[in-house]
Every structure is written in structure tokens, then in C-alpha cells.
Coordinates of C-alpha atoms in Angstrom, one line a residue:
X893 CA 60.1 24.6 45.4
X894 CA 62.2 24.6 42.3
X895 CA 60.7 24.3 38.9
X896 CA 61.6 21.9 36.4
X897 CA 63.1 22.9 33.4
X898 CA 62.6 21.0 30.2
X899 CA 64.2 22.9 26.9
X900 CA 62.6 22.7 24.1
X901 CA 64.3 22.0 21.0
X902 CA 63.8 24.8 18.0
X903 CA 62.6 23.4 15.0
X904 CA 64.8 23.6 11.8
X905 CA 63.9 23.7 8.6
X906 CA 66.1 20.7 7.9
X907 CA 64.1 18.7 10.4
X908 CA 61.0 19.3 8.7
X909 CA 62.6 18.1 5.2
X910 CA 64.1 15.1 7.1
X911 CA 60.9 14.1 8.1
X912 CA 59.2 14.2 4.8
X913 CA 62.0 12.4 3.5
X914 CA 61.4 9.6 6.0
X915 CA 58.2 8.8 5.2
X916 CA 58.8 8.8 1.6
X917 CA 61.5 6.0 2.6
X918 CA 59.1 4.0 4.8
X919 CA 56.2 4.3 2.2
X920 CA 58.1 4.2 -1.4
X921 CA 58.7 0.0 -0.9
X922 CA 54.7 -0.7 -0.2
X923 CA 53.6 1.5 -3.3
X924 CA 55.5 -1.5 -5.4
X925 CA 53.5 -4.4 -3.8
X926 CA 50.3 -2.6 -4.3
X927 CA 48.4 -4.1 -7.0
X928 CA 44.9 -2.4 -8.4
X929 CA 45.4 0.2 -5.8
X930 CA 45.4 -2.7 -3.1
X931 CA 48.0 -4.1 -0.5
X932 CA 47.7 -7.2 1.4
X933 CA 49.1 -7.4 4.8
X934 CA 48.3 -10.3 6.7
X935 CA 45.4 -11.5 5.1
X936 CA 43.9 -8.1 5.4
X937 CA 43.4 -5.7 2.5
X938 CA 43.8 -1.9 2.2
X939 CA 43.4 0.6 -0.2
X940 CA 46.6 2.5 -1.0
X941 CA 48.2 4.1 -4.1
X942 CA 50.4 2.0 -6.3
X943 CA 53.4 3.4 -7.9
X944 CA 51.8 4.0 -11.3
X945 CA 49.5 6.4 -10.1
X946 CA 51.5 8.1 -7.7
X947 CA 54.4 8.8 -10.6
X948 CA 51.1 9.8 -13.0
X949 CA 47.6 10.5 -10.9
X950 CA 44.9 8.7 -13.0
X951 CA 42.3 11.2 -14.1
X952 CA 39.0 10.4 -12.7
X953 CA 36.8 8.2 -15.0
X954 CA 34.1 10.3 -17.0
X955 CA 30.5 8.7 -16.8
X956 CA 29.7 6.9 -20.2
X957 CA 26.7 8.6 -22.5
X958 CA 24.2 6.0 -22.1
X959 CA 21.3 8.3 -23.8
X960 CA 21.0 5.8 -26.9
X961 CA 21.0 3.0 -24.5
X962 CA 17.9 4.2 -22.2
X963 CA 16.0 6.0 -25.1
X964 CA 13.9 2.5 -25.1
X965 CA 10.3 3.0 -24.8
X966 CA 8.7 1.5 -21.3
X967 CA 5.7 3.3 -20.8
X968 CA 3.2 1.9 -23.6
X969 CA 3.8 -1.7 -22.0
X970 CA 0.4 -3.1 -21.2
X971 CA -1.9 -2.5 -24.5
X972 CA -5.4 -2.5 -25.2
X973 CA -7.2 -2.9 -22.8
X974 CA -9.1 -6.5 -23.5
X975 CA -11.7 -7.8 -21.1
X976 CA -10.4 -11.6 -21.4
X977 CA -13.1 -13.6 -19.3
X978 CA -15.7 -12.9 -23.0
X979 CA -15.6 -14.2 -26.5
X980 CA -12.2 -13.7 -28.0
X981 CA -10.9 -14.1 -32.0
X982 CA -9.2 -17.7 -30.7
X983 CA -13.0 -19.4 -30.3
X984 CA -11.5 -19.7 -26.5
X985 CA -15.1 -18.2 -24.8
X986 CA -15.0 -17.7 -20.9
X987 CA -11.4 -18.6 -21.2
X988 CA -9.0 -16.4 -19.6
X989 CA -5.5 -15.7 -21.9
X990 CA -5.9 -14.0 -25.5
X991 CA -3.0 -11.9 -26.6
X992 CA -3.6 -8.1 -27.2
X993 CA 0.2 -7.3 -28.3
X994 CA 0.7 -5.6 -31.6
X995 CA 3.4 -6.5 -34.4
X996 CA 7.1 -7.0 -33.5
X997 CA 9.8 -5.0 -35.0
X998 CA 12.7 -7.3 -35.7
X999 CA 14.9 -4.6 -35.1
X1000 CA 17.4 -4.8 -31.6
X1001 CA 19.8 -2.3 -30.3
X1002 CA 21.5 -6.3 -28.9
X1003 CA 21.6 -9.6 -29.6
X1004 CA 21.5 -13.0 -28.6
X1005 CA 24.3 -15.0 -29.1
X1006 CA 23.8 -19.3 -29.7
X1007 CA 25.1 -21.4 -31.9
X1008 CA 23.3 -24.3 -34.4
X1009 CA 21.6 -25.9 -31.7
X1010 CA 21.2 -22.6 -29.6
X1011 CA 19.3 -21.3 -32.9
X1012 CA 17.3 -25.0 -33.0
X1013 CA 16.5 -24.7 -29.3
X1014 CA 14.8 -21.0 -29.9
X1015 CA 13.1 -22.4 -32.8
X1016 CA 11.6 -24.6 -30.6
X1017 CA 11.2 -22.3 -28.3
X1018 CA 9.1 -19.7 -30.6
X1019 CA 6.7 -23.0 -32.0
X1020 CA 5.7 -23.2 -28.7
X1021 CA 4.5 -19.6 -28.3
X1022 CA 2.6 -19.7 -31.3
X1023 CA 0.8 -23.1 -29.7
X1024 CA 0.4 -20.5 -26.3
X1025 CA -1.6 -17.8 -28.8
X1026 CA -3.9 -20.5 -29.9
X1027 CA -5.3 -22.0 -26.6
X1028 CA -1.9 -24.2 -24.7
X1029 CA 0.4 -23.5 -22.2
X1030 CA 3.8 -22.6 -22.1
X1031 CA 5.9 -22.0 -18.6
X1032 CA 9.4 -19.8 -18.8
X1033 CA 11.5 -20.2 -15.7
X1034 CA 13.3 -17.3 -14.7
X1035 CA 16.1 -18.0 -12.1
X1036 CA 18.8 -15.5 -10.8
X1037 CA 20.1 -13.9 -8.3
X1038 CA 19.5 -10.8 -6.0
X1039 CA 19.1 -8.3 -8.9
X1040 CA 15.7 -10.3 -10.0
X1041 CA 14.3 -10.5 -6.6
X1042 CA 10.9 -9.2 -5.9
X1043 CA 10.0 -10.0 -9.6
X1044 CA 12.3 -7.3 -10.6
X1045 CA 13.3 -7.8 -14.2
X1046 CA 10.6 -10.9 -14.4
X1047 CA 7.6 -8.7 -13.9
X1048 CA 8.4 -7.0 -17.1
X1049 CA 9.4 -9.7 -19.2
X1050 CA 6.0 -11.7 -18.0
X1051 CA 3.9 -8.4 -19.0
X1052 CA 5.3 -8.1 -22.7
X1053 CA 5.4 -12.1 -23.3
X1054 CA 1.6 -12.1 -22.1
X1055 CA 0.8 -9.6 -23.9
X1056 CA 2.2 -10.7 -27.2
X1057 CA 1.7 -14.5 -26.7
X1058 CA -1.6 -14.6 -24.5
X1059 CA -1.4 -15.5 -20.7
X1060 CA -2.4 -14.1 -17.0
X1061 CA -0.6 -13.8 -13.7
X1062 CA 1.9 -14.1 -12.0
X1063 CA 3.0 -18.0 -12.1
X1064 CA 4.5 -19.9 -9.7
X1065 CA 4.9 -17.9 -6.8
X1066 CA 6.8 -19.1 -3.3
X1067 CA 4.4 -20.6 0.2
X1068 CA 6.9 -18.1 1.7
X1069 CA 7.5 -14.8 0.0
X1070 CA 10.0 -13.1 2.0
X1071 CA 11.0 -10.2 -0.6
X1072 CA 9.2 -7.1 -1.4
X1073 CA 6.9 -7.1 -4.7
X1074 CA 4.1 -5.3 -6.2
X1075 CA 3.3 -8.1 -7.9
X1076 CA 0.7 -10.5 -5.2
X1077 CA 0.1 -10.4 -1.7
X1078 CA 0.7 -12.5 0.7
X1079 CA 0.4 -13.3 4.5
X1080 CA 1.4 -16.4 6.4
X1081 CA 1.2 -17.8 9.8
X1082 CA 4.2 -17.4 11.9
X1083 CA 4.4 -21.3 12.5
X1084 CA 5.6 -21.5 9.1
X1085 CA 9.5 -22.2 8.0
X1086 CA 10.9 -21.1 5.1
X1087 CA 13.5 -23.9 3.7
X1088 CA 15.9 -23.5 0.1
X1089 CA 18.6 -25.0 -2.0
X1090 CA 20.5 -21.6 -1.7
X1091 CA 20.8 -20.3 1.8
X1092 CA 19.6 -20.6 5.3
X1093 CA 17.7 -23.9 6.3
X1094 CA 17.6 -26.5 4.3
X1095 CA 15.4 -29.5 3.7
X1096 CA 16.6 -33.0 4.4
X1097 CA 14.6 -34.6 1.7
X1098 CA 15.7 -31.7 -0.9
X1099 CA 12.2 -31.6 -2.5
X1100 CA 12.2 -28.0 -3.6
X1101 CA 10.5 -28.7 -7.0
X1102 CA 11.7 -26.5 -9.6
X1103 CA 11.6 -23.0 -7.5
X1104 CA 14.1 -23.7 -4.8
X1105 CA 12.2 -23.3 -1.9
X1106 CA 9.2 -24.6 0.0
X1107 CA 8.0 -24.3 3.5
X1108 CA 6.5 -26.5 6.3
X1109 CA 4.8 -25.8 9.6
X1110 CA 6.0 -28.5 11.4
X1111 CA 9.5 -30.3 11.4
X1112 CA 10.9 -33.0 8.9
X1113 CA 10.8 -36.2 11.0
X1114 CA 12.7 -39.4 10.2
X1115 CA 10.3 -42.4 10.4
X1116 CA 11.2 -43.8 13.5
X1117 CA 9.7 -40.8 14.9
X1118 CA 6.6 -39.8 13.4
X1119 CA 4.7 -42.6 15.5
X1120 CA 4.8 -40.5 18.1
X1121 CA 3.9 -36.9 16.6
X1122 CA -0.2 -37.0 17.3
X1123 CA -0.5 -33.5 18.7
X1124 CA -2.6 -31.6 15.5
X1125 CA -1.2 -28.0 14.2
X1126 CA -3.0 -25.6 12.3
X1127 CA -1.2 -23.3 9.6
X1128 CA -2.9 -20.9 7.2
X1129 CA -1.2 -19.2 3.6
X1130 CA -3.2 -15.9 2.1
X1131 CA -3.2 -15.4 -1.7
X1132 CA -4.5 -11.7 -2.1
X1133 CA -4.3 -10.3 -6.2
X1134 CA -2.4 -6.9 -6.0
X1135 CA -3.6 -4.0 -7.9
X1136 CA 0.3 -2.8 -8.0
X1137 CA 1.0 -5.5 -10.4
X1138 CA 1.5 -5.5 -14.2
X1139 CA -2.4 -5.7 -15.7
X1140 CA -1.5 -9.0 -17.2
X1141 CA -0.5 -10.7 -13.3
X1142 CA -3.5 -8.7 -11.4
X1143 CA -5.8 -10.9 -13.3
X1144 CA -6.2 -14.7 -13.0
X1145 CA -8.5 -17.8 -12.6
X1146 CA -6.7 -21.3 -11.9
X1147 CA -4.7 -21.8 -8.9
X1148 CA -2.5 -24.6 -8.2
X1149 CA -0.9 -25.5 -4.6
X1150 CA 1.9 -27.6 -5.0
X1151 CA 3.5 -29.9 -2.1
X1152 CA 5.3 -32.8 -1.6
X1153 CA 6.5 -35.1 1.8
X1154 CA 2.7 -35.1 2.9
X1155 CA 3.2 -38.5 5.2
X1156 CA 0.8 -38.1 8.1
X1157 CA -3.2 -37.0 7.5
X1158 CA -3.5 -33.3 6.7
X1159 CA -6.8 -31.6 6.3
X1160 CA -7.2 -28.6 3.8
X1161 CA -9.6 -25.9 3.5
X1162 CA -9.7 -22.9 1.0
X1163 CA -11.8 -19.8 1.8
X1164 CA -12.4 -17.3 -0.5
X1165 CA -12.5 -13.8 1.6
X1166 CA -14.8 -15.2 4.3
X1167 CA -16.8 -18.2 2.4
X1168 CA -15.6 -21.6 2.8
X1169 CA -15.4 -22.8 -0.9
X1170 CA -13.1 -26.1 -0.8
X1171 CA -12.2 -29.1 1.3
X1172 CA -9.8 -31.6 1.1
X1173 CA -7.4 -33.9 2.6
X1174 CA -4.3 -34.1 0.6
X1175 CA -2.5 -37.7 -1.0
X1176 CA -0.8 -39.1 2.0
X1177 CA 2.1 -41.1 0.2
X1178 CA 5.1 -38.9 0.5
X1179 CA 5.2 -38.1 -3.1
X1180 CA 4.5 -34.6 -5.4
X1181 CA 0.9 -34.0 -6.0
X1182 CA -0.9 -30.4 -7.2
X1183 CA -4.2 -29.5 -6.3
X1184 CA -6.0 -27.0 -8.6
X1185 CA -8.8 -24.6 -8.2
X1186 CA -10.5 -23.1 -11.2
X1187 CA -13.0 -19.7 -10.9
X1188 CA -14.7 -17.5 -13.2
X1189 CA -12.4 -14.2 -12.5
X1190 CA -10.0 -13.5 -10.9
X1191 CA -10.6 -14.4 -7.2
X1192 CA -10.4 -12.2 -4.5
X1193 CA -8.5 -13.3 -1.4
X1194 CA -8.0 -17.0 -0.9
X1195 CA -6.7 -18.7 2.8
X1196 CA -5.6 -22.2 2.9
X1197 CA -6.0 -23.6 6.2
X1198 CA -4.0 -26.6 7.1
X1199 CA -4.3 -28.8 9.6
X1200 CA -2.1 -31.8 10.2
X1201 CA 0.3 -33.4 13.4
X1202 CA 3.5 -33.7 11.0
X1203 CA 3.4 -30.9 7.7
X1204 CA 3.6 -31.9 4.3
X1205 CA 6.2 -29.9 2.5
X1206 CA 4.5 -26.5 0.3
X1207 CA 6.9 -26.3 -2.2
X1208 CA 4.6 -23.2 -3.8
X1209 CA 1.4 -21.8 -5.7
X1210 CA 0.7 -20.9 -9.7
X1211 CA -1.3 -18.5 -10.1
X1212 CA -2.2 -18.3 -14.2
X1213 CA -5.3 -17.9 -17.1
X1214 CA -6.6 -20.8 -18.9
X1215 CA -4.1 -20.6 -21.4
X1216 CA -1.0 -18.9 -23.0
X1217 CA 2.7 -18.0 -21.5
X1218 CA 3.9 -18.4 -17.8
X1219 CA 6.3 -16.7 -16.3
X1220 CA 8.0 -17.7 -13.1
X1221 CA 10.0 -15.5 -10.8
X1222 CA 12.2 -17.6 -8.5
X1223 CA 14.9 -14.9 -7.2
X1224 CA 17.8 -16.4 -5.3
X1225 CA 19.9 -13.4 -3.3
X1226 CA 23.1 -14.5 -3.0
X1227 CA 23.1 -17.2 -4.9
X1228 CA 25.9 -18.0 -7.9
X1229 CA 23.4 -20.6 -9.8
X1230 CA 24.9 -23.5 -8.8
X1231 CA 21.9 -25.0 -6.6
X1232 CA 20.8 -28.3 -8.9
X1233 CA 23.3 -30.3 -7.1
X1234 CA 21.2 -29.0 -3.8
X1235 CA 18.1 -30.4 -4.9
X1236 CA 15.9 -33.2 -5.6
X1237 CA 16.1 -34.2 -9.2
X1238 CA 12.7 -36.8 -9.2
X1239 CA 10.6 -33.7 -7.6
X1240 CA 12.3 -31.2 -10.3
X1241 CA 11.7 -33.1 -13.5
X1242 CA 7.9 -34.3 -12.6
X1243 CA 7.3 -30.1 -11.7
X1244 CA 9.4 -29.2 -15.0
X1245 CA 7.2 -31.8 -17.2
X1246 CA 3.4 -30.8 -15.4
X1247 CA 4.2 -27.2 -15.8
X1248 CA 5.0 -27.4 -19.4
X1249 CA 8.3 -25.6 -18.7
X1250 CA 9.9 -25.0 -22.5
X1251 CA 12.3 -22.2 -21.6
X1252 CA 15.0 -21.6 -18.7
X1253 CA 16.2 -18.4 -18.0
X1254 CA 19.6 -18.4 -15.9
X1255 CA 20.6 -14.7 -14.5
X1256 CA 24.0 -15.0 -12.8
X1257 CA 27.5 -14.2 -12.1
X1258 CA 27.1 -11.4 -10.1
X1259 CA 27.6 -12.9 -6.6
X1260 CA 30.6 -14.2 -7.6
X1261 CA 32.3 -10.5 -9.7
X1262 CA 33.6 -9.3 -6.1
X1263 CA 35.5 -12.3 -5.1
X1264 CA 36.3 -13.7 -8.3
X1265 CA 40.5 -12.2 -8.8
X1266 CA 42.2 -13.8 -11.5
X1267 CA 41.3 -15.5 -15.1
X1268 CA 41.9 -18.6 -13.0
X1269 CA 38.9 -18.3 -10.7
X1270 CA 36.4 -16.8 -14.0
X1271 CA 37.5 -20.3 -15.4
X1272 CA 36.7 -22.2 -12.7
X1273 CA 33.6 -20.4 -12.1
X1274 CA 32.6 -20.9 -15.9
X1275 CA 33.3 -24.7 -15.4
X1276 CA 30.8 -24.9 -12.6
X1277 CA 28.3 -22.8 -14.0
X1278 CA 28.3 -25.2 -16.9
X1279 CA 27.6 -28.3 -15.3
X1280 CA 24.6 -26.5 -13.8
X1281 CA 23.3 -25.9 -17.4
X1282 CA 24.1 -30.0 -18.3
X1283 CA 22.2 -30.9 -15.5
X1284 CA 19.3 -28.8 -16.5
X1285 CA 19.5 -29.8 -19.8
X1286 CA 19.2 -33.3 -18.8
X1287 CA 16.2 -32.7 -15.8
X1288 CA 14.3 -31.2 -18.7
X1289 CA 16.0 -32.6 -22.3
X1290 CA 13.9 -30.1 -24.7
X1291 CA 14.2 -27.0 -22.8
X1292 CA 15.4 -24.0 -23.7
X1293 CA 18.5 -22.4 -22.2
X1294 CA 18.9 -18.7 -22.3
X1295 CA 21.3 -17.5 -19.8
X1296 CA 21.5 -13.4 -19.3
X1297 CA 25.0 -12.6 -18.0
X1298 CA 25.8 -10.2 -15.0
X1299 CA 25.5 -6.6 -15.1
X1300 CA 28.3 -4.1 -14.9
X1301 CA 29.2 -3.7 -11.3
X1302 CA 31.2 -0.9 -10.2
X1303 CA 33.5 -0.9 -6.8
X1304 CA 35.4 2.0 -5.8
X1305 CA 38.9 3.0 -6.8
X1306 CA 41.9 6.4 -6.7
X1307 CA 40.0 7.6 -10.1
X1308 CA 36.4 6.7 -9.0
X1309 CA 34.1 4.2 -9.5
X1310 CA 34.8 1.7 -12.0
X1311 CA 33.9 -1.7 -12.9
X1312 CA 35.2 -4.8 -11.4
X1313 CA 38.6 -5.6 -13.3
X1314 CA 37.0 -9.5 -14.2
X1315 CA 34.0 -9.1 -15.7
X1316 CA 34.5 -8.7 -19.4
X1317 CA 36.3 -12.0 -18.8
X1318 CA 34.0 -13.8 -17.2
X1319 CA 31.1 -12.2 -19.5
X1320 CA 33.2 -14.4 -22.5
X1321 CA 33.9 -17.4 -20.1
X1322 CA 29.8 -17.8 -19.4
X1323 CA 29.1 -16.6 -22.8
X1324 CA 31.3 -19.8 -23.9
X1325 CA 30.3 -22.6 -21.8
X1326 CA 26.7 -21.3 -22.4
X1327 CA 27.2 -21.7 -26.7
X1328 CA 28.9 -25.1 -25.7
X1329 CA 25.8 -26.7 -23.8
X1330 CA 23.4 -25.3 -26.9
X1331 CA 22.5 -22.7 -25.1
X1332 CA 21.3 -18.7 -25.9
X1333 CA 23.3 -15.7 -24.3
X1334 CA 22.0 -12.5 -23.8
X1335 CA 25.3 -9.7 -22.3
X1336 CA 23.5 -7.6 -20.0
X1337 CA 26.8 -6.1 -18.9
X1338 CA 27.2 -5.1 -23.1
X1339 CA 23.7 -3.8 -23.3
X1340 CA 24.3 -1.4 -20.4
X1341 CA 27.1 0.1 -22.2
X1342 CA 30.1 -2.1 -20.9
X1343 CA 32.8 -1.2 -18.9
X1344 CA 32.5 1.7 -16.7
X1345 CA 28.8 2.3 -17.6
X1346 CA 27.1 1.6 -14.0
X1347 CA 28.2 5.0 -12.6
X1348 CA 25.4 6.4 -15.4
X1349 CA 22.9 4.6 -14.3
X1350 CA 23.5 5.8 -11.0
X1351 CA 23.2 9.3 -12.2
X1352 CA 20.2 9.0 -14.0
X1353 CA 18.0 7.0 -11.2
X1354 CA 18.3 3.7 -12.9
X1355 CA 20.7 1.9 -10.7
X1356 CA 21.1 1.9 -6.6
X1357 CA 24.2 3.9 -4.7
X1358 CA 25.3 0.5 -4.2
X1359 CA 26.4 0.4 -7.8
X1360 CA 25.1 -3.2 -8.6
X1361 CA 21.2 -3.4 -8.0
X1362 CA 19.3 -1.8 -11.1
X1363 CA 16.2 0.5 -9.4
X1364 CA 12.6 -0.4 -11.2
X1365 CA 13.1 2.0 -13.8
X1366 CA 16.2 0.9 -14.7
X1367 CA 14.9 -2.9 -14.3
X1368 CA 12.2 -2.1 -17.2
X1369 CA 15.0 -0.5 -19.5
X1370 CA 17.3 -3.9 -18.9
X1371 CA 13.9 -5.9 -19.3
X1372 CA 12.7 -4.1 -22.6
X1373 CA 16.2 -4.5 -24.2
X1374 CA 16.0 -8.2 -23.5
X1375 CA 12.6 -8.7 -25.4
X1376 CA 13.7 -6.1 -27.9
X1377 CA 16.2 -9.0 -28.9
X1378 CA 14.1 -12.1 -28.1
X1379 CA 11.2 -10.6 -30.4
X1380 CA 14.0 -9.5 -33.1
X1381 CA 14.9 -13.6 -32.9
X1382 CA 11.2 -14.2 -33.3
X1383 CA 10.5 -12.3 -36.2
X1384 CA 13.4 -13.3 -38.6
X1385 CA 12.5 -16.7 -37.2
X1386 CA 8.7 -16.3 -38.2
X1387 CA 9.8 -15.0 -41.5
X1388 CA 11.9 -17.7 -42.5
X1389 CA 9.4 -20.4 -41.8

């Protein structure tokens, strides 16, 4: 059988020139629609070289010396040692709270920024830490987003204002945790629902309190139904100290369960470890109630036992000393902090007002860097954000606003990893709107170094590989700058009294 014969063609060097310059042809045009190393083609983005850097290739970006930045001193953070269930200088005996902290230097590597009524508001603010020293109580509310989760950021901040101001444990803490923390325990039964204003289910009532969240073991029901629910549920919540957590939060004596939406009979007990120490049915009219436990020390674990045919809502716990500073993690991944519009505003103001809450602290803007594009969408972004501080100001007149901006954020790019092209913009938008509302801002991205200073971080273990999420170390270092400049604030403020 004959063979077939196919010739093959020789290769010229002329071909091989021809080709090259054919591709040059076909790619030359999409180098000019390529902007920040982008193209867009049909709705679908791609990372290609734009015709700047393919006429001059950017030299990769050199990581920013941080070393004066992270010098800050983290280790000496919880004191004395001070056995505060005995006599104390405050004439407070048996009473859990005295301050150990040391003098103040009014000396910051930052500041915060306010104007006139910014400064009034932290003048307030400071009066009622001096009243915390001497035997009250004062609550700060820390809200933000992923990079506080877990108590990250809070934990620290908590430990130095105890410290300084008198106060013990952890605050108000979630009736689902669902994050990882060294900071309490806790175990749940698996009939429990989680519920928040800022992701997954929601609650039809919107009763979150002040913290967001809440959790039920049974349905909401509307009323036509509840006649019918008679079949009775038990759900359990475990409150365990944790010997991880910051010396001030390991130790407390008053707990407070707070709930809301209880509308059908529900029976309560509270065991300490394995002795049955409280009873209780809770107030069946729907509306926000507390119930508080006080011991002599700090108790070991404590199950709540519920039993009830339709749940009341459990918005949370406090766990907290007799007297002195608060400080409340509630850590919102994926939120941008605009959630007041999401909930209740009768159940937030009554929980603002019975925990004493005399400072805010708003930690956003970094769920939003990625998507945000153009000075248009910072604005608009900056707009909402400020309505969220209006409403809070007017859930809670007298409070104290401090927002702390988002960090730097890096994303990758032909020259490396460099920050996201809108943030020193929207660091001045938020900065703005936050002055405007008589608020205080705090630039996190600044403190870190500023543009192009994540990568560093990253280097020296204080940041994750994701280039956004500071690690605990690097959470303490961000933390102690913040009080570095909140105690600067108090001292020139104490010495102009």
C-alpha cells in the first residue's frame, strides 16, 4: 500500500520574526485599555501589563522600615499583680475593680484627630474614667469588622484601660460565640441559632441590643401561632473563665444574661460546675430585661439551662468587677458598619443607657477597600458611614465617638504587593464625615506606616499572607499605639483641668 506523503514546510527565519510581530499587533491595542495593570472584557477582569510599564517595567516596591513603628513596648502590659477581691486604697472592700496602672506619658508616636466638639466629647469621655477609678462604671463599645474578631485588638485595649482606670473581664460577650478567642469559653447546645444585623439569619423583630447578635432555641413565631406551640424544649449556654485571657478578663464576679422577645413561660436554672445555685422564670412581656448574678470570685463554670415551648431571644452575657471600665468586643466579619438601620432602636438605647455605655468605638472601611474603584464610590461610602455615626449619636446623645480607620491593605500587582489605590482617600473621606458628626479619628492605615507598609508587617510576623488581617502580635502593636494616643489625650487633658 502506498504511503502518504505530507511535506513539511522548512521554517525561515522570517517566519519566526513574522510571528512575533503578530502578536505584538494583536496584543499592542489591549495594553492601551488596561488600566492599574487590569483589563475588562465582558464583565470579567484580568491582570495584564499596561502600556506604561511595558515601555518602562516598574521596579518592584521595596518594603517600608517600620522598626520605629513596632519598637512599642507590649510585653509589660498587665502590672502589679493586685489581689482585687481585699481592701483596696478606694475604701471599695470585697469589691472587685481597683486600678494597678502606673503614670501616663503624654507623649504619642500618633494622634487623634477631632475637632471642638470631638475635643468636648473626649473630655467627657476622660471625667467618666476618673468616676470608673473611684467606684462607677463606665462601658466602651468596640465595633468593627473581621480584623477585631475574636477580641483581637479589643483584648488589648480592655487590658490597658483596666489596668489604668480599674475594671475586670471581659464585658458583654455573645449567647453564640462562633470565633476563636483566648479570651472565655464557651459551649452551647446544638438547638441553638445564631441570628445578626450583619450576615446570615436574621431576626424578624431586630432586637439585637447593642451587640448585633442574639440567639434563640426555638423559632420566632407570629402570634397567630404561638397558641399552638405547647411542646417544651430544653437549651443549655456554658460560661467557663479562660486562663488564656488578659489577667484583667480571667477574673470576674457579676454576670448579667440579657434577653428580650420572652412571650411564652421559660424556666431558668444556673449551675455553677455541678451545684444548682439559681432558679428563675424569666419576665414574660416581650420586652428587654437583665438578670444578674453576683459571687465572691470569680466563678468557675456556669450552665444556664432553659426550658421553654417558644424561646425568648438571648441577645448576650456581661461578664465584669463591681466597678471600673468595660470593654465590649462585638466583631462583625464582613461587615462595612452600616448595621443601625438593621436593628431595633427601642432595644439599643434601653441596652446603651443600663450599660452605662460612654464611648463608641467604630473600626471599619476595610470590607469595602477591594470593591470601592473610584473617588466616587469612597464618597458615597463616606456618606453612609456618616449616617451610621448620626444615628448613633442620637441612640445614645452623650456618647463618645471614636472611629479607627482601616488598615493598609495590600493586593497584588506587576511590581509586587501594594496597597489598594483608594485608601488614602477614603482614610480623608472617613476622617471627614467623622470631624463633622463631633467625632474622634484615630488613622490606623497612617500609624502602620501608610502606603505600601503591609508587606512589612508581613515580613516581620505581624500581619497574615493575606495581607489584610494583623496576627496577635501585630494586633498588640496596632492596640498599644492606639492607647499610646488615647492616654497622650488624657494627660494634656488632666493637666489642663
Amino acid at each position: 500500500m502506498a504511503q502518504l506523503f505530507i511535506p513539511v514546510k522548512e521554517l525561515k527565519p522570517y517566519h519566526v520574526l513574522l510571528y512575533v510581530i503578530g502578536i505584538f499587533a494583536i496584543l499592542t491595542p489591549l495594553t492601551f485599555l488596561v488600566k492599574d495593570d487590569v483589563i475588562n472584557l465582558g464583565g470579567v477582569e484580568f491582570r495584564f501589563l499596561g502600556i506604561d510599564n511595558a515601555l518602562v517595567p516598574l521596579k518592584p516596591v521595596k518594603n517600608k522600615d517600620i522598626s520605629n513603628i513596632v519598637k512599642v513596648d507590649t510585653m509589660n502590659i498587665e502590672g502589679p499583680a493586685v489581689d482585687t477581691l481585699v481592701k483596696n486604697s478606694f475604701q471599695t472592700d470585697g469589691k472587685m475593680g481597683a486600678p494597678s496602672g502606673g503614670a501616663l506619658s503624654g507623649e504619642s508616636a500618633t494622634k487623634i484627630e477631632y475637632a471642638y466638639s470631638g475635643e468636648q466629647a473626649l473630655a467627657r469621655f476622660f471625667e467618666k474614667l476618673e468616676a470608673a477609678a473611684t467606684g462607677k462604671k463606665v462601658r466602651v463599645l468596640h465595633y468593627g469588622d473581621s480584623q477585631i474578631e475574636g477580641d483581637r485588638m479589643t483584648s488589648y485595649i480592655r487590658q490597658r484601660l483596666q489596668a489604668q482606670f480599674g475594671g475586670n473581664g471581659p464585658g458583654t460577650i455573645p449567647a453564640m460565640n462562633v470565633y476563636n478567642t483566648f479570651t472565655f469559653k464557651q459551649r452551647y447546645s446544638e438547638n441553638f441559632k445564631r441570628y445578626t444585623a450583619f450576615g446570615g439569619a436574621k431576626l424578624k423583630s431586630k432586637r439585637y441590643g447593642s451587640i448585633c447578635t442574639a440567639a434563640r432555641f426555638t423559632p420566632e413565631y407570629d402570634s397567630s401561632e404561638m397558641a399552638g406551640i405547647t411542646s417544651i424544649k430544653e437549651a443549655f449556654i456554658e460560661i467557663e473563665p479562660s486562663a488564656s485571657a488578659y489577667e484583667r478578663a480571667r477574673k470576674f464576679n457579676n454576670v448579667y444574661m440579657y434577653y428580650t422577645s420572652c412571650t411564652k413561660p421559660c424556666k431558668v436554672k444556673v449551675y455553677k460546675g455541678e451545684e444548682l445555685i439559681h432558679e428563675d422564670s424569666l419576665i414574660q412581656d416581650g420586652r428587654y430585661h437583665s438578670m444578674a448574678l453576683s459571687f465572691p470570685s470569680t466563678p468557675s463554670k456556669l450552665r444556664y439551662e432553659f426550658s421553654a415551648a417558644v424561646s425568648p431571644t438571648i441577645i448576650g452575657f456581661s461578664l465584669e468587677g463591681d466597678y471600673g471600665v468595660q470593654v465590649d468586643n462585638v466583631g462583625m466579619r464582613g461587615s462595612s458598619g452600616t448595621f443601625f438601620g438593621k436593628i431595633d432602636h427601642t432595644t439599643a438605647s434601653k441596652m446603651y443607657s443600663e450599660q452605662n455605655v460612654e464611648m463608641v468605638i467604630m473600626q471599619f472601611g476595610g470590607n469595602s477597600v477591594p470593591y470601592l474603584k473610584d473617588s466616587s464610590g469612597v464618597r458615597n461610602f463616606a456618606k453612609n458611614f456618616r449616617g451610621q455615626l448620626a444615628t448613633l449619636k442620637k441612640l445614645r446623645p452623650n456618647v463618645t465617638v471614636m472611629v479607627i480607620g482601616p488598615s493598609d491593605m495590600s493586593t497584588s500587582s506587576v511590581n509586587g504587593m501594594v496597597s489598594y489605590k483608594m485608601i488614602p482617600y477614603l482614610v480623608s473621606e472617613m476622617k471627614r464625615v467623622t470631624i463633622e458628626v463631633g467625632g474622634c479619628y484615630w488613622d490606623l492605615f497612617g500609624a502602620m506606616g501608610g502606603l505600601n507598609s503591609m508587606p512589612s508587617w508581613v515580613d516581620q510576623g505581624l500581619a497574615g499572607r493575606d495581607y489584610i488581617h494583623f496576627t496577635n502580635k501585630g494586633a498588640s502593636i496596632a492596640s498599644q499605639l492606639f492607647f499610646d494616643a488615647l492616654a497622650a489625650e488624657y494627660v494634656r487633658w488632666k493637666a489642663g483641668k
